[in-house]
Coordinates of C-alpha atoms in Angstrom, one line a residue:
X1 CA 0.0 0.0 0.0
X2 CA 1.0 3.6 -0.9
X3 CA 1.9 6.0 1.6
X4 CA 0.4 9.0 0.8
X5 CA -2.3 11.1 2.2
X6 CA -4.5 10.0 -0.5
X7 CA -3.7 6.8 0.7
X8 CA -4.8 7.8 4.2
X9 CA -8.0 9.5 2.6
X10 CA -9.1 6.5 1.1
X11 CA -8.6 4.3 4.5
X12 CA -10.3 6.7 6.5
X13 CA -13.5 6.8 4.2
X14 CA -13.8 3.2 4.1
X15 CA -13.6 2.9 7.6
X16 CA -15.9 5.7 8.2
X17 CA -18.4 4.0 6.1
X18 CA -17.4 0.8 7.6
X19 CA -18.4 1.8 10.9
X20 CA -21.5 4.2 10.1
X21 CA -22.9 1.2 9.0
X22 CA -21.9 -1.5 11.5
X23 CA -22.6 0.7 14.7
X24 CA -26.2 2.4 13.4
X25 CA -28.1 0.2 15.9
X26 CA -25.3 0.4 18.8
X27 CA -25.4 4.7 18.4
X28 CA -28.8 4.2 18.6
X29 CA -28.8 2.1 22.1
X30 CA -26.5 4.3 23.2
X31 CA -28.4 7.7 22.2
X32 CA -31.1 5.5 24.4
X33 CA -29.2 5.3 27.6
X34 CA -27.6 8.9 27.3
X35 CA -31.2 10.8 26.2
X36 CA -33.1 9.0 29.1
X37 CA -30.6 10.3 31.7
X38 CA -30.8 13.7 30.3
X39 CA -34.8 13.7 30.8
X40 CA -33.9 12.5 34.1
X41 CA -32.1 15.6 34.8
X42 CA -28.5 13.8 34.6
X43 CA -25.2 14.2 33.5
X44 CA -22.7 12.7 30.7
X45 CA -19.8 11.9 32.1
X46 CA -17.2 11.8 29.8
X47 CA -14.0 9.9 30.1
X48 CA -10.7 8.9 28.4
X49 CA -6.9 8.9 28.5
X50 CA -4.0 9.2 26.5
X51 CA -5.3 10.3 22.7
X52 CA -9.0 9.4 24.1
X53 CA -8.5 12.0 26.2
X54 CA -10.1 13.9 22.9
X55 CA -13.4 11.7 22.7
X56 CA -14.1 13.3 26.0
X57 CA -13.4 16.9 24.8
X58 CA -15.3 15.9 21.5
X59 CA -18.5 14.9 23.9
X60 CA -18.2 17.8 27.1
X61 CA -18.0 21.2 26.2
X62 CA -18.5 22.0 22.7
X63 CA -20.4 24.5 20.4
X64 CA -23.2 21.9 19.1
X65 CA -23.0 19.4 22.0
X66 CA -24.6 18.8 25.6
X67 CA -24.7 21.2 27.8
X68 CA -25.5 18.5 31.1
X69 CA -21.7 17.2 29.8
X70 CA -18.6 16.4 32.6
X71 CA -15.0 15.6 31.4
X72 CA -12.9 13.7 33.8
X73 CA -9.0 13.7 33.1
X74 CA -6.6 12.2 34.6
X75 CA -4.9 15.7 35.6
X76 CA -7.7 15.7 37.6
X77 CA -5.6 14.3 40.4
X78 CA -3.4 17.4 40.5
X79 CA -5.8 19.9 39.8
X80 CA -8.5 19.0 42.3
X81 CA -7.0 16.3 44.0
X82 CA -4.3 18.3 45.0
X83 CA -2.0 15.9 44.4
X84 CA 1.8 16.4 43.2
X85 CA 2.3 16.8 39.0
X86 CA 4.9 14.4 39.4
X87 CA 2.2 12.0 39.8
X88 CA 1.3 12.1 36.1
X89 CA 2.9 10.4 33.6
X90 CA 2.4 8.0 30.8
X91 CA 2.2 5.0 32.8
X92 CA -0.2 6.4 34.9
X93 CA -3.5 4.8 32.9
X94 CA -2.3 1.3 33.8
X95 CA -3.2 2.1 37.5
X96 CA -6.2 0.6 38.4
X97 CA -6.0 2.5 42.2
X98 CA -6.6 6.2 40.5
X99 CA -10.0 5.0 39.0
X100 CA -11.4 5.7 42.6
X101 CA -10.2 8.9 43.5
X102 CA -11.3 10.4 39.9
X103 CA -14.6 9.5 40.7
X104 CA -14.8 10.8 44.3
X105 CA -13.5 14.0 42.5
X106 CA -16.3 13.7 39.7
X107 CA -19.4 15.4 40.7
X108 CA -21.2 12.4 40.3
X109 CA -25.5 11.8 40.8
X110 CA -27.2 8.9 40.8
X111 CA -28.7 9.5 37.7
X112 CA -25.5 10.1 35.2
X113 CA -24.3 8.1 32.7
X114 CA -20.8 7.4 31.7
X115 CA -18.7 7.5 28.0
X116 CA -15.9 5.9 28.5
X117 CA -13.5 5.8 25.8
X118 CA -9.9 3.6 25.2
X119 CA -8.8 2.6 21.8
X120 CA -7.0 -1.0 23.4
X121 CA -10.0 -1.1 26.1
X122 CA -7.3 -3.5 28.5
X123 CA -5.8 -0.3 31.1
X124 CA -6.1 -0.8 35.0
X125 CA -7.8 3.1 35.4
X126 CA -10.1 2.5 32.7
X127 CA -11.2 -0.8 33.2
X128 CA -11.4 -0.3 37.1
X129 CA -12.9 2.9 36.1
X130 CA -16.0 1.1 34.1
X131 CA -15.7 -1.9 37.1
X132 CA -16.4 1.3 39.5
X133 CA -19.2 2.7 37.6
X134 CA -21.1 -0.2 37.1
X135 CA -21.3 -0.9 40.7
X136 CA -22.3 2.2 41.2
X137 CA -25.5 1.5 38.8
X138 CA -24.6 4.0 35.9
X139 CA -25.4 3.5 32.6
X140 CA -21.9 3.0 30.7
X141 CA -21.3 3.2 27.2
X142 CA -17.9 2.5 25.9
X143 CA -16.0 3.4 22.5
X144 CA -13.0 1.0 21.6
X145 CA -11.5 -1.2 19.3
X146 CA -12.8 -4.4 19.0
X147 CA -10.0 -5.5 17.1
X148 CA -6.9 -4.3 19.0
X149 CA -9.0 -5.5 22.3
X150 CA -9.7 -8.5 21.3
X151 CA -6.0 -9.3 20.2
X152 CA -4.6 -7.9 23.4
X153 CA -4.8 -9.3 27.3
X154 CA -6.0 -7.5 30.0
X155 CA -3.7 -4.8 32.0
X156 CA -6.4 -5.3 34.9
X157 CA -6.5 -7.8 37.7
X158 CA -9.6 -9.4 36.9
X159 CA -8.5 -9.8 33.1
X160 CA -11.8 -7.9 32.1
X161 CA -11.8 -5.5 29.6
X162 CA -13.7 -2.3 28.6
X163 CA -16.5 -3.5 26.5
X164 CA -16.6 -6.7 29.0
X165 CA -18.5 -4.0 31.1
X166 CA -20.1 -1.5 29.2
X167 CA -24.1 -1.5 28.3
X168 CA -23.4 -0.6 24.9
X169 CA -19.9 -1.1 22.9
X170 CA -18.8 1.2 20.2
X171 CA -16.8 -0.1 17.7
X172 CA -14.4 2.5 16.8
X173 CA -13.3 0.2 13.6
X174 CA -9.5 1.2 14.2
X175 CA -7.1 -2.2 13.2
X176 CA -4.6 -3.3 15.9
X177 CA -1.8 -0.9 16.5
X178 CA -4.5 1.7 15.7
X179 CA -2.2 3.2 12.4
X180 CA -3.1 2.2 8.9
X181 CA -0.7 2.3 6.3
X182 CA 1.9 -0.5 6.5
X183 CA 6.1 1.0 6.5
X184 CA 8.5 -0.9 5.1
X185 CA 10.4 -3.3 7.6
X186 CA 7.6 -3.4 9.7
X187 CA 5.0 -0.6 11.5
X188 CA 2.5 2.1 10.2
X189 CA 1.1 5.2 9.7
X190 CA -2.2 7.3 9.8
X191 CA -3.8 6.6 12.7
X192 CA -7.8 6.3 12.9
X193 CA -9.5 5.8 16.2
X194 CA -9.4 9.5 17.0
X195 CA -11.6 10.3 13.7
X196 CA -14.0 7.5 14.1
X197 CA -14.3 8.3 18.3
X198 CA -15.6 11.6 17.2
X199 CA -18.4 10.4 14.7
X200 CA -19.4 8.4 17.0
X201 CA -19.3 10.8 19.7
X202 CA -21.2 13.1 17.0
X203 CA -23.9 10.6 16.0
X204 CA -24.8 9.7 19.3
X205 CA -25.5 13.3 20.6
X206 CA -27.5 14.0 17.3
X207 CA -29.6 10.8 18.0
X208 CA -29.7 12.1 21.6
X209 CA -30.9 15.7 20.5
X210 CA -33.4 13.5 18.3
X211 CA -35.3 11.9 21.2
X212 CA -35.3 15.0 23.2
X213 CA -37.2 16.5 20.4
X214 CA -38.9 14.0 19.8
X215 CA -40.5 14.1 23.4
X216 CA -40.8 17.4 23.5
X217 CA -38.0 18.7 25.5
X218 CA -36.3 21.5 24.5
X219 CA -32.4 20.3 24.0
X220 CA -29.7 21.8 26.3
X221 CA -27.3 22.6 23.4
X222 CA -24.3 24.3 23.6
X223 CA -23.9 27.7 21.0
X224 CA -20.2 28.2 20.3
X225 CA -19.1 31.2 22.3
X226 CA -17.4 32.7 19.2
X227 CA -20.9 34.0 17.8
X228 CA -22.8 37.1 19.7
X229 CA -24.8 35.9 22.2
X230 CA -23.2 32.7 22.6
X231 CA -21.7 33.6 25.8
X232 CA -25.5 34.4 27.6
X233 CA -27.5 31.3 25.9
X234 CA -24.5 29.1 27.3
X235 CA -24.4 30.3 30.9
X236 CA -28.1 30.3 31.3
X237 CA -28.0 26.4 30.6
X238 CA -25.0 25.7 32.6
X239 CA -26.5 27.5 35.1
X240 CA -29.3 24.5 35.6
X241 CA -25.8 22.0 36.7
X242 CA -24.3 24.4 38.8
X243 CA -21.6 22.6 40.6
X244 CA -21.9 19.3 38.5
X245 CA -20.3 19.9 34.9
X246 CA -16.9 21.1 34.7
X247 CA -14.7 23.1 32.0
X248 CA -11.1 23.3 33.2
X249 CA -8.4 22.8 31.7

């Protein structure tokens, strides 16, 4: 295979439409889940680290998106857990123990659901994360690759992985390894899971808009804050979650 960008063009679109398709009646379930905690008056909790980190970002706090939307970051240890910046670091997602501090720190109601999103699905924070959640009795929806998850084993203790736990799996399509375009003498290029994360993340909170309508609820949709008046329609909304959403850093 060519590596080129209209290489990586033509990968992407087919796994775009490869996963449009596949994952219609999953977005759906999960637009379920997500619209009936909204009508409940609950909150999307939004989760992911490393590069899924973005998912969250693509789900809590953006012009066109949820305004009852919470992302949780694994910085969230330093910046309200007070605890040293020397504590983060790229090994910290294989941690199983910091799953329960983030969500003590999470301003969490019985009544919020939970995206959580990891490309490889097999981490000790995120699986104990979802392990956590569930006990808890939220409604968890997970994005991941079902291909790099199933080809990998668990980083967690009870050799569980993401979608092992979630209510409704989203297949991100993204092929082991997560890049696309083979190098010679071995690896790849062009990475995926990122794009497809965020249509996913896009669908479902259209579907979820959708049902809202379709029940006659007015949806509490972010403006971007870059148009006049965005800045008042956005604070009235927030205002209704006081204390429960966050947008830090």
């Amino acid at each position: 295979m060519t590596v080129s960008a209209e290489a990586y063009l033509a990968v992407v679109t087919e796994t775009i439409d490869r996963v449009a398709a596949s994952q219609r009646e999953a977005v759906g379930r999960a637009a379920d889940l997500i619209a009936d905690a909204v009508r409940a008056d609950g909150v999307v909790h939004a989760f992911g680290t490393g590069h899924s980190e973005a998912l969250a970002m693509e789900i809590a706090g953006r012009a066109g998106g949820l305004v009852p939307t919470n992302r949780i970051a694994l910085r969230d240890l330093v910046l309200l857990g007070g605890e040293p910046a020397e504590r983060l670091g790229p090994l910290l997602e294989r941690d199983p123990a910091v799953a329960h501090r983030l969500y003590e720190l999470a301003p969490v109601r019985s009544t919020d659901v939970f995206v959580l999103a990891s490309n490889s699905g097999v981490n000790g924070a995120m699986v104990e994360f979802a392990t956590l959640v569930k006990a808890r009795g939220h409604a968890l929806v997970a994005i991941t690759s079902a291909q790099h998850s199933g080809r990998m084993t668990s980083r967690h203790p009870s050799g569980r992985t993401l979608a092992d736990l979630a209510d409704v799996v989203l297949d991100n399509g993204a092929p082991y390894g997560d890049a696309t375009l083979p190098l010679p003498g071995g690896g790849a290029v062009g990475a995926v899971s990122s794009i497809t994360a965020a249509l996913l993340a896009q669908q479902v909170t259209v579907e979820v808009v959708a049902r809202l309508l379709a029940a006659g609820v007015r949806p509490p949709v972010y403006l971007s804050a870059n148009i006049p008046d965005g800045d008042a329609h956005n604070a009235e909304l927030e205002a209704r979650y006081a204390g429960r959403i966050r947008r830090g850093s």
